[in-house]
Structure formats: structure tokens, C-alpha cells
Short mmCIF file of C-alpha atoms and ligand atoms in Angstrom, two decimals:
data_model
loop_
_atom_site.label_atom_id
_atom_site.label_comp_id
_atom_site.label_asym_id
_atom_site.label_seq_id
_atom_site.Cartn_x
_atom_site.Cartn_y
_atom_site.Cartn_z
CA UNK S 1 0.00 0.00 0.00
CA UNK S 2 1.58 3.34 -0.99
CA UNK S 3 1.75 6.09 1.62
CA UNK S 4 -1.15 8.48 0.99
CA UNK S 5 -1.91 11.89 2.47
CA UNK S 6 -4.60 11.32 5.14
CA UNK S 7 -6.84 13.98 3.61
CA UNK S 8 -6.26 12.93 -0.02
CA UNK S 9 -9.92 12.15 -0.71
CA UNK S 10 -11.04 15.56 0.60
CA UNK S 11 -8.35 17.33 -1.38
CA UNK S 12 -9.25 15.61 -4.63
CA UNK S 13 -13.01 16.01 -4.03
CA UNK S 14 -12.55 19.74 -3.36
CA UNK S 15 -10.29 20.22 -6.34
CA UNK S 16 -12.76 18.34 -8.54
CA UNK S 17 -15.54 20.73 -7.57
CA UNK S 18 -13.53 23.96 -7.49
CA UNK S 19 -11.91 23.40 -10.87
CA UNK S 20 -14.91 22.05 -12.78
CA UNK S 21 -14.32 18.30 -12.86
CA UNK S 22 -17.24 16.91 -10.84
CA UNK S 23 -20.22 18.67 -9.25
CA UNK S 24 -22.91 17.28 -7.02
CA UNK S 25 -26.02 16.83 -9.13
CA UNK S 26 -28.90 19.30 -8.56
CA UNK S 27 -26.73 21.11 -6.04
CA UNK S 28 -28.89 24.27 -6.09
CA UNK S 29 -31.73 22.10 -4.75
CA UNK S 30 -29.60 20.65 -1.98
CA UNK S 31 -28.13 17.91 -4.19
CA UNK S 32 -29.49 14.52 -5.13
CA UNK S 33 -27.74 11.90 -3.07
CA UNK S 34 -25.03 10.04 -4.88
CA UNK S 35 -25.50 11.46 -8.35
CA UNK S 36 -22.87 13.66 -9.93
CA UNK S 37 -22.49 15.94 -12.91
CA UNK S 38 -19.27 16.20 -14.89
CA UNK S 39 -18.16 19.81 -15.47
CA UNK S 40 -16.12 21.37 -18.29
CA UNK S 41 -12.85 19.71 -17.27
CA UNK S 42 -14.41 16.49 -15.99
CA UNK S 43 -16.24 15.84 -19.24
CA UNK S 44 -12.96 16.17 -21.15
CA UNK S 45 -11.17 13.80 -18.80
CA UNK S 46 -13.96 11.22 -18.64
CA UNK S 47 -14.18 11.26 -22.42
CA UNK S 48 -10.41 10.74 -22.65
CA UNK S 49 -10.58 7.75 -20.28
CA UNK S 50 -13.34 6.19 -22.39
CA UNK S 51 -11.51 6.99 -25.64
CA UNK S 52 -8.32 5.37 -24.34
CA UNK S 53 -10.29 2.28 -23.39
CA UNK S 54 -11.94 2.18 -26.84
CA UNK S 55 -8.58 2.71 -28.52
CA UNK S 56 -6.96 -0.26 -26.77
CA UNK S 57 -10.03 -2.55 -26.70
CA UNK S 58 -11.50 -1.92 -30.17
CA UNK S 59 -9.52 0.33 -32.50
CA UNK S 60 -6.14 -1.33 -32.06
CA UNK S 61 -7.54 -4.87 -32.44
CA UNK S 62 -9.04 -6.84 -35.29
CA UNK S 63 -10.92 -9.26 -33.05
CA UNK S 64 -13.21 -6.85 -31.15
CA UNK S 65 -16.18 -4.82 -32.42
CA UNK S 66 -18.35 -2.29 -30.60
CA UNK S 67 -22.06 -1.80 -30.01
CA UNK S 68 -24.24 0.76 -28.27
CA UNK S 69 -27.31 -0.97 -26.82
CA UNK S 70 -30.44 0.41 -25.16
CA UNK S 71 -30.44 1.29 -21.47
CA UNK S 72 -34.09 0.32 -20.93
CA UNK S 73 -34.86 -3.38 -21.10
CA UNK S 74 -37.87 -5.67 -20.65
CA UNK S 75 -38.14 -7.95 -17.59
CA UNK S 76 -37.49 -11.01 -19.81
CA UNK S 77 -33.84 -9.98 -20.28
CA UNK S 78 -33.30 -9.66 -16.54
CA UNK S 79 -35.14 -12.87 -15.75
CA UNK S 80 -32.80 -14.72 -18.13
CA UNK S 81 -29.66 -12.96 -16.92
CA UNK S 82 -30.46 -13.89 -13.31
CA UNK S 83 -30.59 -10.27 -12.16
CA UNK S 84 -34.27 -10.34 -11.17
CA UNK S 85 -33.64 -13.20 -8.80
CA UNK S 86 -30.08 -12.79 -7.61
CA UNK S 87 -28.88 -9.23 -8.14
CA UNK S 88 -29.52 -8.34 -4.54
CA UNK S 89 -27.69 -7.05 -1.50
CA UNK S 90 -28.55 -8.14 2.06
CA UNK S 91 -30.22 -5.17 3.71
CA UNK S 92 -30.63 -4.62 7.46
CA UNK S 93 -32.16 -1.81 9.53
CA UNK S 94 -30.56 -0.65 12.76
CA UNK S 95 -33.19 -1.18 15.47
CA UNK S 96 -31.90 1.83 17.40
CA UNK S 97 -31.39 4.68 14.87
CA UNK S 98 -33.40 3.07 12.00
CA UNK S 99 -30.59 3.66 9.48
CA UNK S 100 -30.46 1.12 6.65
CA UNK S 101 -27.22 -0.71 5.82
CA UNK S 102 -25.72 -3.41 3.64
CA UNK S 103 -25.20 -6.25 6.10
CA UNK S 104 -21.92 -7.39 4.53
CA UNK S 105 -20.34 -3.92 4.90
CA UNK S 106 -20.82 -3.13 8.60
CA UNK S 107 -19.29 -5.97 10.69
CA UNK S 108 -22.38 -6.19 12.93
CA UNK S 109 -22.02 -2.63 14.33
CA UNK S 110 -24.13 0.32 13.15
CA UNK S 111 -21.65 2.89 11.74
CA UNK S 112 -24.03 5.71 12.78
CA UNK S 113 -24.96 4.91 16.40
CA UNK S 114 -22.84 1.88 17.36
CA UNK S 115 -25.83 -0.38 18.11
CA UNK S 116 -25.52 -4.12 17.47
CA UNK S 117 -29.27 -4.69 17.13
CA UNK S 118 -30.48 -5.18 13.56
CA UNK S 119 -33.54 -6.51 11.76
CA UNK S 120 -33.21 -9.83 9.91
CA UNK S 121 -31.45 -9.35 6.54
CA UNK S 122 -33.73 -8.94 3.52
CA UNK S 123 -32.68 -9.39 -0.10
CA UNK S 124 -32.88 -5.97 -1.78
CA UNK S 125 -32.85 -5.93 -5.60
CA UNK S 126 -30.51 -3.27 -6.94
CA UNK S 127 -32.26 -2.68 -10.25
CA UNK S 128 -34.24 0.49 -10.97
CA UNK S 129 -37.72 -0.40 -12.13
CA UNK S 130 -39.81 1.92 -14.27
CA UNK S 131 -42.74 1.97 -16.71
CA UNK S 132 -42.32 2.13 -20.48
CA UNK S 133 -45.27 3.79 -22.19
CA UNK S 134 -48.59 4.90 -20.69
CA UNK S 135 -49.91 1.40 -19.91
CA UNK S 136 -49.86 0.27 -16.29
CA UNK S 137 -49.07 -3.39 -15.56
CA UNK S 138 -46.51 -6.15 -16.09
CA UNK S 139 -46.26 -5.81 -19.87
CA UNK S 140 -45.00 -2.23 -19.59
CA UNK S 141 -42.48 -2.78 -16.81
CA UNK S 142 -38.92 -1.90 -17.80
CA UNK S 143 -35.61 -1.90 -15.97
CA UNK S 144 -32.63 0.40 -16.30
CA UNK S 145 -29.70 -1.86 -17.05
CA UNK S 146 -27.46 -2.59 -14.05
CA UNK S 147 -24.60 -3.63 -16.38
CA UNK S 148 -23.92 -3.00 -20.07
CA UNK S 149 -23.00 -6.67 -20.58
CA UNK S 150 -26.46 -8.03 -21.38
CA UNK S 151 -26.64 -5.93 -24.58
CA UNK S 152 -23.68 -7.92 -25.89
CA UNK S 153 -25.31 -11.27 -25.09
CA UNK S 154 -28.76 -10.46 -26.50
CA UNK S 155 -27.09 -9.14 -29.68
CA UNK S 156 -24.65 -12.06 -30.02
CA UNK S 157 -26.59 -13.56 -32.95
CA UNK S 158 -27.08 -10.17 -34.67
CA UNK S 159 -23.38 -9.33 -34.43
CA UNK S 160 -22.27 -12.77 -35.59
CA UNK S 161 -24.65 -12.60 -38.59
CA UNK S 162 -23.57 -9.08 -39.57
CA UNK S 163 -19.76 -9.25 -39.27
CA UNK S 164 -17.27 -11.89 -40.30
CA UNK S 165 -15.86 -12.92 -36.92
CA UNK S 166 -15.38 -16.24 -35.22
CA UNK S 167 -14.33 -17.08 -31.67
CA UNK S 168 -12.15 -15.83 -30.17
CA UNK S 169 -13.74 -12.44 -30.76
CA UNK S 170 -15.21 -9.73 -28.57
CA UNK S 171 -18.06 -7.21 -28.39
CA UNK S 172 -17.37 -4.00 -26.49
CA UNK S 173 -19.60 -1.29 -25.13
CA UNK S 174 -19.25 1.91 -23.12
CA UNK S 175 -22.30 3.39 -21.46
CA UNK S 176 -24.38 4.20 -18.44
CA UNK S 177 -25.53 1.64 -15.91
CA UNK S 178 -27.77 2.09 -12.89
CA UNK S 179 -27.88 0.39 -9.51
CA UNK S 180 -29.96 1.36 -6.54
CA UNK S 181 -26.98 0.98 -4.22
CA UNK S 182 -27.94 0.84 -0.54
CA UNK S 183 -24.86 2.67 0.64
CA UNK S 184 -23.39 4.75 -2.16
CA UNK S 185 -20.19 6.29 -0.87
CA UNK S 186 -16.74 7.71 -1.33
CA UNK S 187 -17.39 10.37 -3.94
CA UNK S 188 -17.85 8.71 -7.37
CA UNK S 189 -16.52 5.31 -6.28
CA UNK S 190 -20.00 3.86 -5.80
CA UNK S 191 -22.89 5.83 -7.25
CA UNK S 192 -26.38 4.95 -8.41
CA UNK S 193 -25.74 6.15 -11.96
CA UNK S 194 -22.33 5.42 -13.42
CA UNK S 195 -20.55 4.54 -16.63
CA UNK S 196 -19.10 1.17 -17.50
CA UNK S 197 -16.60 0.01 -20.13
CA UNK S 198 -17.19 -3.68 -20.72
CA UNK S 199 -16.09 -6.22 -23.27
CA UNK S 200 -17.45 -9.75 -23.71
CA UNK S 201 -14.81 -11.97 -25.33
CA UNK S 202 -16.31 -15.16 -26.78
CA UNK S 203 -13.91 -18.10 -26.87
CA UNK S 204 -13.92 -21.87 -27.46
CA UNK S 205 -14.53 -23.34 -23.95
CA UNK S 206 -11.16 -25.11 -23.80
CA UNK S 207 -9.36 -21.78 -24.36
CA UNK S 208 -11.18 -19.92 -21.57
CA UNK S 209 -8.42 -20.20 -18.88
CA UNK S 210 -5.78 -18.95 -21.32
CA UNK S 211 -7.86 -15.92 -22.38
CA UNK S 212 -8.88 -15.17 -18.80
CA UNK S 213 -5.22 -14.78 -17.86
CA UNK S 214 -4.57 -12.80 -21.06
CA UNK S 215 -7.25 -10.22 -20.21
CA UNK S 216 -6.23 -9.97 -16.55
CA UNK S 217 -2.72 -9.03 -17.70
CA UNK S 218 -3.93 -6.72 -20.47
CA UNK S 219 -6.27 -4.78 -18.22
CA UNK S 220 -3.70 -4.42 -15.40
CA UNK S 221 -1.19 -3.10 -17.93
CA UNK S 222 -3.70 -0.61 -19.35
CA UNK S 223 -3.74 1.26 -16.03
CA UNK S 224 0.05 1.09 -15.72
CA UNK S 225 0.49 2.33 -19.27
CA UNK S 226 -1.76 5.32 -18.55
CA UNK S 227 0.38 6.35 -15.62
CA UNK S 228 -0.92 4.66 -12.45
CA UNK S 229 2.18 3.61 -10.48
CA UNK S 230 2.41 -0.17 -9.89
CA UNK S 231 2.34 0.32 -6.10
CA UNK S 232 -1.27 1.57 -6.44
CA UNK S 233 -2.45 -1.62 -8.13
CA UNK S 234 -2.77 -5.27 -7.24
CA UNK S 235 -4.68 -8.31 -8.45
CA UNK S 236 -7.16 -10.08 -6.20
CA UNK S 237 -8.70 -13.44 -7.05
CA UNK S 238 -12.20 -13.91 -5.64
CA UNK S 239 -12.86 -16.83 -3.31
CA UNK S 240 -15.40 -19.31 -4.70
CA UNK S 241 -18.02 -18.23 -2.14
CA UNK S 242 -17.78 -14.57 -3.23
CA UNK S 243 -18.36 -15.13 -6.96
CA UNK S 244 -21.29 -13.45 -8.74
CA UNK S 245 -24.11 -15.75 -9.83
CA UNK S 246 -22.74 -15.98 -13.40
CA UNK S 247 -19.03 -16.36 -12.67
CA UNK S 248 -16.73 -19.38 -12.80
CA UNK S 249 -13.83 -17.24 -11.60
CA UNK S 250 -13.14 -13.54 -11.16
CA UNK S 251 -9.96 -11.57 -10.61
CA UNK S 252 -10.21 -7.90 -9.68
CA UNK S 253 -7.72 -5.20 -10.45
CA UNK S 254 -7.66 -3.43 -7.10
CA UNK S 255 -6.56 0.14 -6.40
CA UNK S 256 -5.08 1.68 -3.25
CA UNK S 257 -7.90 4.08 -2.39
CA UNK S 258 -7.63 6.36 0.66
CA UNK S 259 -9.79 3.83 2.58
CA UNK S 260 -7.69 0.83 1.52
CA UNK S 261 -7.53 -1.70 -1.31
CA UNK S 262 -10.80 -1.92 -3.21
CA UNK S 263 -12.13 -2.91 -6.63
CA UNK S 264 -11.26 -0.94 -9.74
CA UNK S 265 -12.21 -3.50 -12.38
CA UNK S 266 -13.31 -7.13 -12.47
CA UNK S 267 -12.21 -9.71 -15.05
CA UNK S 268 -14.57 -12.69 -14.98
CA UNK S 269 -14.85 -16.04 -16.69
CA UNK S 270 -18.63 -16.14 -17.21
CA UNK S 271 -18.53 -19.58 -18.82
CA UNK S 272 -21.51 -20.26 -21.09
CA UNK S 273 -23.96 -19.00 -18.45
CA UNK S 274 -25.32 -15.97 -20.32
CA UNK S 275 -25.62 -17.38 -23.85
CA UNK S 276 -27.24 -20.55 -22.48
CA UNK S 277 -29.69 -18.62 -20.31
CA UNK S 278 -30.74 -16.31 -23.16
CA UNK S 279 -31.04 -19.26 -25.58
CA UNK S 280 -33.30 -21.10 -23.14
CA UNK S 281 -35.44 -18.10 -22.18
CA UNK S 282 -35.82 -16.56 -25.65
CA UNK S 283 -35.99 -19.73 -27.72
CA UNK S 284 -33.32 -18.26 -30.05
CA UNK S 285 -30.18 -20.38 -30.29
CA UNK S 286 -27.12 -18.35 -29.35
CA UNK S 287 -24.19 -20.56 -30.30
CA UNK S 288 -21.48 -20.89 -32.92
CA UNK S 289 -21.11 -23.35 -35.75
CA UNK S 290 -17.48 -23.88 -36.66
CA UNK S 291 -17.38 -24.80 -40.37
CA UNK S 292 -13.78 -26.03 -40.11
CA UNK S 293 -14.64 -28.76 -37.57
CA UNK S 294 -18.39 -29.07 -38.29
CA UNK S 295 -18.96 -28.55 -34.59
CA UNK S 296 -21.62 -26.43 -32.92
CA UNK S 297 -20.82 -25.09 -29.46
CA UNK S 298 -21.75 -22.35 -26.99
CA UNK S 299 -18.72 -20.11 -26.52
CA UNK S 300 -17.43 -19.23 -23.06
CA UNK S 301 -17.20 -15.56 -22.18
CA UNK S 302 -14.25 -13.73 -20.67
CA UNK S 303 -15.36 -10.32 -19.45
CA UNK S 304 -13.12 -7.40 -18.51
CA UNK S 305 -15.62 -5.05 -16.80
CA UNK S 306 -14.38 -1.59 -15.83
CA UNK S 307 -16.06 1.51 -14.47
CA UNK S 308 -15.28 4.68 -16.43
CA UNK S 309 -16.25 7.02 -13.62
CA UNK S 310 -14.45 4.87 -11.03
CA UNK S 311 -11.34 4.71 -13.23
CA UNK S 312 -11.38 8.50 -13.61
CA UNK S 313 -11.43 8.80 -9.82
CA UNK S 314 -8.48 6.41 -9.51
CA UNK S 315 -6.51 8.38 -12.12
CA UNK S 316 -7.18 11.60 -10.19
CA UNK S 317 -6.18 10.09 -6.83
CA UNK S 318 -2.95 8.59 -8.18
CA UNK S 319 -2.04 11.82 -10.02
CA UNK S 320 -2.51 14.23 -7.11
CA UNK S 321 0.76 15.57 -5.72
CA UNK S 322 1.99 18.51 -3.76
CA UNK S 323 5.52 19.80 -4.24
CA UNK S 324 7.51 22.98 -3.80
CA UNK S 325 8.33 25.15 -6.80
CA UNK S 326 10.29 28.39 -6.31
CA UNK S 327 9.63 28.27 -2.57
CA UNK S 328 5.86 27.88 -3.03
CA UNK S 329 3.80 24.76 -2.44
CA UNK S 330 1.82 23.81 -5.50
CA UNK S 331 -0.73 21.08 -6.07
CA UNK S 332 -0.27 19.30 -9.34
CA UNK S 333 -2.11 16.52 -11.15
CA UNK S 334 0.55 14.42 -12.85
CA UNK S 335 -1.92 13.00 -15.35
CA UNK S 336 -0.77 11.25 -18.49
CA UNK S 337 -1.25 13.71 -21.36
CA UNK S 338 -3.74 11.33 -23.02
CA UNK S 339 -6.27 11.67 -20.20
CA UNK S 340 -5.57 15.23 -18.99
CA UNK S 341 -8.57 17.57 -19.53
CA UNK S 342 -6.36 19.98 -21.46
CA UNK S 343 -3.12 18.96 -23.09
CA UNK S 344 -1.92 22.47 -23.89
CA UNK S 345 -2.59 25.92 -22.43
CA UNK S 346 -1.78 29.03 -24.44
CA UNK S 347 -0.91 31.96 -22.21
CA UNK S 348 -0.24 35.38 -23.73
CA UNK S 349 1.87 37.41 -21.31
CA UNK S 350 -0.40 40.43 -21.69
CA UNK S 351 -3.78 41.35 -23.17
CA UNK S 352 -2.11 43.66 -25.73
CA UNK S 353 -3.77 43.05 -29.15
CA UNK S 354 -0.50 42.16 -30.90
CA UNK S 355 0.17 39.36 -28.37
CA UNK S 356 -3.43 38.15 -28.44
CA UNK S 357 -3.28 38.09 -32.25
CA UNK S 358 -0.31 35.74 -32.47
CA UNK S 359 -1.59 33.70 -29.50
CA UNK S 360 -4.90 33.06 -31.20
CA UNK S 361 -3.09 32.01 -34.37
CA UNK S 362 -1.14 29.44 -32.31
CA UNK S 363 -4.35 28.30 -30.64
CA UNK S 364 -6.04 27.73 -34.01
CA UNK S 365 -2.99 25.79 -35.24
CA UNK S 366 -2.89 23.46 -32.21
CA UNK S 367 -6.63 22.91 -31.61
CA UNK S 368 -7.11 20.21 -34.27
CA UNK S 369 -4.38 18.17 -32.57
CA UNK S 370 -4.69 18.88 -28.86
CA UNK S 371 -7.42 19.96 -26.43
CA UNK S 372 -6.30 23.51 -25.63
CA UNK S 373 -7.09 26.05 -22.96
CA UNK S 374 -6.58 29.78 -23.54
CA UNK S 375 -6.02 32.02 -20.53
CA UNK S 376 -5.08 35.70 -20.37
CA UNK S 377 -6.07 36.54 -16.81
CA UNK S 378 -3.75 37.15 -13.80
CA UNK S 379 0.03 36.84 -13.50
CA UNK S 380 1.86 34.18 -15.47
CA UNK S 381 2.92 32.44 -12.21
CA UNK S 382 -0.69 32.13 -11.08
CA UNK S 383 -1.70 30.83 -14.50
CA UNK S 384 1.00 28.14 -14.38
CA UNK S 385 -0.27 27.04 -10.95
CA UNK S 386 -3.83 26.89 -12.23
CA UNK S 387 -2.76 24.70 -15.14
CA UNK S 388 -0.62 22.49 -12.87
CA UNK S 389 -3.59 21.95 -10.59
CA UNK S 390 -5.76 20.61 -13.41
CA UNK S 391 -2.98 18.53 -14.93
CA UNK S 392 -2.22 20.43 -18.16
CA UNK S 393 1.12 18.93 -19.31
CA UNK S 394 2.30 21.88 -21.45
CA UNK S 395 1.95 25.66 -21.18
CA UNK S 396 2.85 27.86 -24.14
CA UNK S 397 3.79 31.39 -23.14
CA UNK S 398 3.64 34.10 -25.77
CA UNK S 399 5.68 37.18 -24.76
CA UNK S 400 6.92 40.38 -26.39
CA UNK S 401 10.09 38.64 -27.68
CA UNK S 402 7.76 36.36 -29.65
CA UNK S 403 6.97 39.29 -31.95
CA UNK S 404 10.71 39.59 -32.74
CA UNK S 405 11.99 35.99 -32.75
CA UNK S 406 8.78 34.11 -33.75
CA UNK S 407 9.37 31.78 -30.76
CA UNK S 408 7.42 30.87 -27.64
CA UNK S 409 8.24 29.30 -24.28
CA UNK S 410 7.08 25.73 -23.70
CA UNK S 411 6.82 24.87 -20.01
CA UNK S 412 6.70 21.26 -18.83
CA UNK S 413 4.25 20.66 -15.96
CA UNK S 414 6.31 18.00 -14.16
CA UNK S 415 9.86 19.36 -14.45
CA UNK S 416 8.72 23.04 -14.74
CA UNK S 417 11.52 23.28 -17.32
CA UNK S 418 11.06 26.03 -19.90
CA UNK S 419 12.30 25.78 -23.47
CA UNK S 420 12.24 28.34 -26.27
CA UNK S 421 10.68 26.85 -29.41
CA UNK S 422 10.09 28.39 -32.88
CA UNK S 423 6.35 28.75 -33.63
CA UNK S 424 6.95 26.92 -36.91
CA UNK S 425 8.36 23.92 -34.94
CA UNK S 426 5.77 24.02 -32.14
CA UNK S 427 3.43 21.32 -33.40
CA UNK S 428 6.21 18.82 -34.05
CA UNK S 429 7.86 19.74 -30.73
CA UNK S 430 4.62 18.90 -28.89
CA UNK S 431 4.20 15.73 -30.94
CA UNK S 432 7.71 14.67 -29.94
CA UNK S 433 7.01 15.40 -26.27
CA UNK S 434 3.89 13.21 -26.46
CA UNK S 435 5.72 10.41 -28.32
CA UNK S 436 3.64 10.89 -31.45
CA UNK S 437 6.63 11.47 -33.72
N1 LIG M 1 -20.79 -6.99 -16.11
C1 LIG M 1 -20.10 -7.28 -14.91
C2 LIG M 1 -20.22 -6.23 -13.92
O1 LIG M 1 -21.03 -5.32 -14.05
P1 LIG M 1 -19.26 -5.39 -11.62
O2 LIG M 1 -18.02 -5.82 -10.89
O3 LIG M 1 -20.54 -5.37 -10.89
O4 LIG M 1 -19.34 -6.36 -12.89
C3 LIG M 1 -17.89 -3.74 -13.10
O5 LIG M 1 -19.00 -3.98 -12.27
C4 LIG M 1 -17.24 -2.42 -12.77
O6 LIG M 1 -18.21 -1.36 -12.85
C5 LIG M 1 -16.71 -2.32 -11.33
O7 LIG M 1 -15.42 -2.88 -11.22
C6 LIG M 1 -16.68 -0.82 -11.12
O8 LIG M 1 -15.53 -0.25 -11.72
C7 LIG M 1 -17.90 -0.37 -11.89
N2 LIG M 1 -19.05 -0.21 -10.97
C8 LIG M 1 -19.88 -1.16 -10.52
N3 LIG M 1 -20.82 -0.64 -9.69
C9 LIG M 1 -20.55 0.69 -9.61
C10 LIG M 1 -21.17 1.79 -8.91
N4 LIG M 1 -22.24 1.62 -8.17
N5 LIG M 1 -20.61 3.01 -9.06
C11 LIG M 1 -19.51 3.22 -9.84
N6 LIG M 1 -18.91 2.21 -10.52
C12 LIG M 1 -19.41 0.97 -10.42
#
């Protein structure tokens, strides 16, 4: 476990609000418990996290395709998936203060009042139920999906019929999921509305163990590659008794959160559970005929299932640092440039029109390649600190010498080193710094 500042969660939560990453939802009405809105910087960063996932899971592979399935689903899907029956948490009420808790999270002591007297546990289904259309009754009941995964299983036949893939191949999806969590907590770690990045990888059953290990390694390395230090990550294999209803084996990538090791992502071997269940319940065969062996079989599924919003939180926590620059303490987010909200900030030294003119020309030149901020307010030192605090890797300062030598200063967020670069070389200089050339 790395050594973390005791108030790290508060610091990151405050920064996230103050600098436009994450706001409490409906805050002007007192907030709506455990829902969050992503602000101007947060939406950039969350999008970058999802884009990086899509890049590595879909774009850079020839064996994975994407879909975007509906969030609302009929009860039949959730009866087949097992969620109607088993997607529950054990819920207890404290007999003293009446607070409601998840039994498996409180060690027999009420966290609010310390009482040890509870009601008998009841199974509480985590799915949000709603009505589709104006008709009351069973036929119109719909559920908000609690995982994106089922869209990949119900569309297995459609995807197979419309693209030329054979196992091993995967279907990926990024999107919102909803769970009526009993105890949402720890900022955006566990919320009722969140985003998932999931991929179902369909394999011949005999190859399942090999691919399970492959995806555990690949997903662990994705976080490392995007800048989370190895000491913040570990793998945790679930005990048999703790497995979800569909799983034959699950390994989590865990992260060192301020409250201890906890789940970041789960990589499960779902066996043939889902395709078999949907085949049985729908009457539509969901299997694969291999023309090379003349064999028909139900593929096994290996599922790397990540949370986009939870991953963004982990990236923020791991990136937060305080150091001393020129005798002043600064807070800095050492985010990888690929997920930082802004990659480049253009900072004209003054508001004089001649400086603004050339600065805006530079901005227009860089914008197609990098997400840029443009800031002319306050002293240059304060502007550097502001960019450091939100993780902008490069600041471009345009000063009066620029008008003479057609050069600007490029400042590196982490080293604070400043280099003079010709405007004509600026784009390739930034591409070199971000390993794109
Ligand atoms: N399809 C499998 C599945 O949904 P899960 O472990 O329940 O597995 C996968 O969820 C990931 O989704 C988790 O590792 C976590 O990152 C994210 N996640 C799950 N519930 C969440 C919640 N209430 N709030 C934020 N993220 C959540």
C-alpha cells in the first residue's frame, strides 16, 4: 500500500468541484444523493478515459467490435440474466437509529450509532424499475440496465450474422448503468448512476483459462500504461463463495484508495452462463457453428468489466501531488497527457492586441491536434499554478520577444523546465514530447 496523504480524498473532491471536474447533481436544490455531474474539465477527462479504453479494446484490435445498446430493457432480459432473482444485497435496519445498511459492509455494528441490534437481513434488488409507455401493468415494466453486458449477449446472434468474426472475438460497449446501491459512498466510487466500459470476449470453452489470464494481464497493464504507479495496483482473485451468480472465476484489479484496497475493475470467466440462459429463455439459439470442424458449441465468455467514472477517480487520486516550486507549495495533477482535460494551455503574457493576435493564431494551429485552454487573466505564475492543478502537461507562453523571434516558451508541468521553441516547430515539438513522432 503506498503512503497516501490522510486527507487525499477531501483534497481531490474539493479540487474536482472547485476546478470544474465533478459537481454534485442538482446542487442548487440541496443535491441529489449520490449522483454527480461532470463539469467542463471532468467531461474532457472522462471522455479521454473512455476513448483510451476504446482505442486499446476496439480500434487497435481486429478481433473486437463495438455496439451501443439500449439502457431500458424488458423484464425477460433480466429474468434470463439472473438479475431479477439474484442481483440483490442483504439489507438490514438498525433497530436503534433506524438507518439502513448493507449487512456485509458493517461488521455487525451500526456505523451511525454503534448499536448491534439489527432486523433480519432482507434481499434488496438493486435494479431500478420503471414503466415504459402509458400502460400500467406487467407488460409495460422496464428496468434500467445494471450492467452494459447483457446488450452484448442479447445481440450475439445479430453481431455474428452481420460481421465476419469467429471465436475468439469480442463485443465491447461503453455506457451508463444504474444500480440502486444501498450505501453509495466515497465520492464517485460507488454511485447509483455510473458509466461502464465492458467487453465480452467469446472463446472456445477449452481456451477460456488462457484468455482469462490474457485479459487480466492486459487490463492491469492498461492502467500502468496510462500512468498509475504499480504500487497503487494489485490483483485479487475472488474466493469461490464470493463469486457473482454468473461467474466461474473472477480476478479484480484493485486500487489503493484512501480507505484501503478496493475494486477498480473485475475480469470474470462467465462460462456459457449468459448465452445458455438467453437461448433457453428466448428460444433463439445463441451458439457458434465452426465450419472447419463441423462442430456447434456455446462459446465461453471472458469479461473485462471496468467503471469509467471509477477509473477516472483512480486516475485523479494517483495523479494528485503537492511539491515545492520556487519556494511555493503547489498542487499538481501528474496525469498522463492522453487523459488530462487539457493537453496544452496558451498563455499570452499580456492582453495587448498584438500578443493576443499571435496567441490566437497558435491556438487555431494546435486545436485540431490537442485539447487547448486559452487564458489571459492574472500573473503568469498564477496561470501556471492553475494549469498544474488541473494537470495540463504543457503551457505555451507568448511574450513580447515572440513578436521579434517568432518563438514561444514551452513549459513542462512536471519538471517546470522552460524551453524556447520556434512557432513553426511548435506542433512537431509537442508531438515529440507526447511520443507521437
Ligand atoms: N458486467 C459485470 C459487472 O457489471 P461489476 O463488478 O458489478 O461487474 C464492473 O461492475 C465495474 O463497474 C466495477 O469494477 C466498477 O468499476 C464499476 N461499478 C460497478 N458498480 C458501480 C457503482 N455503483 N458506481 C460506480 N462504478 C461501479
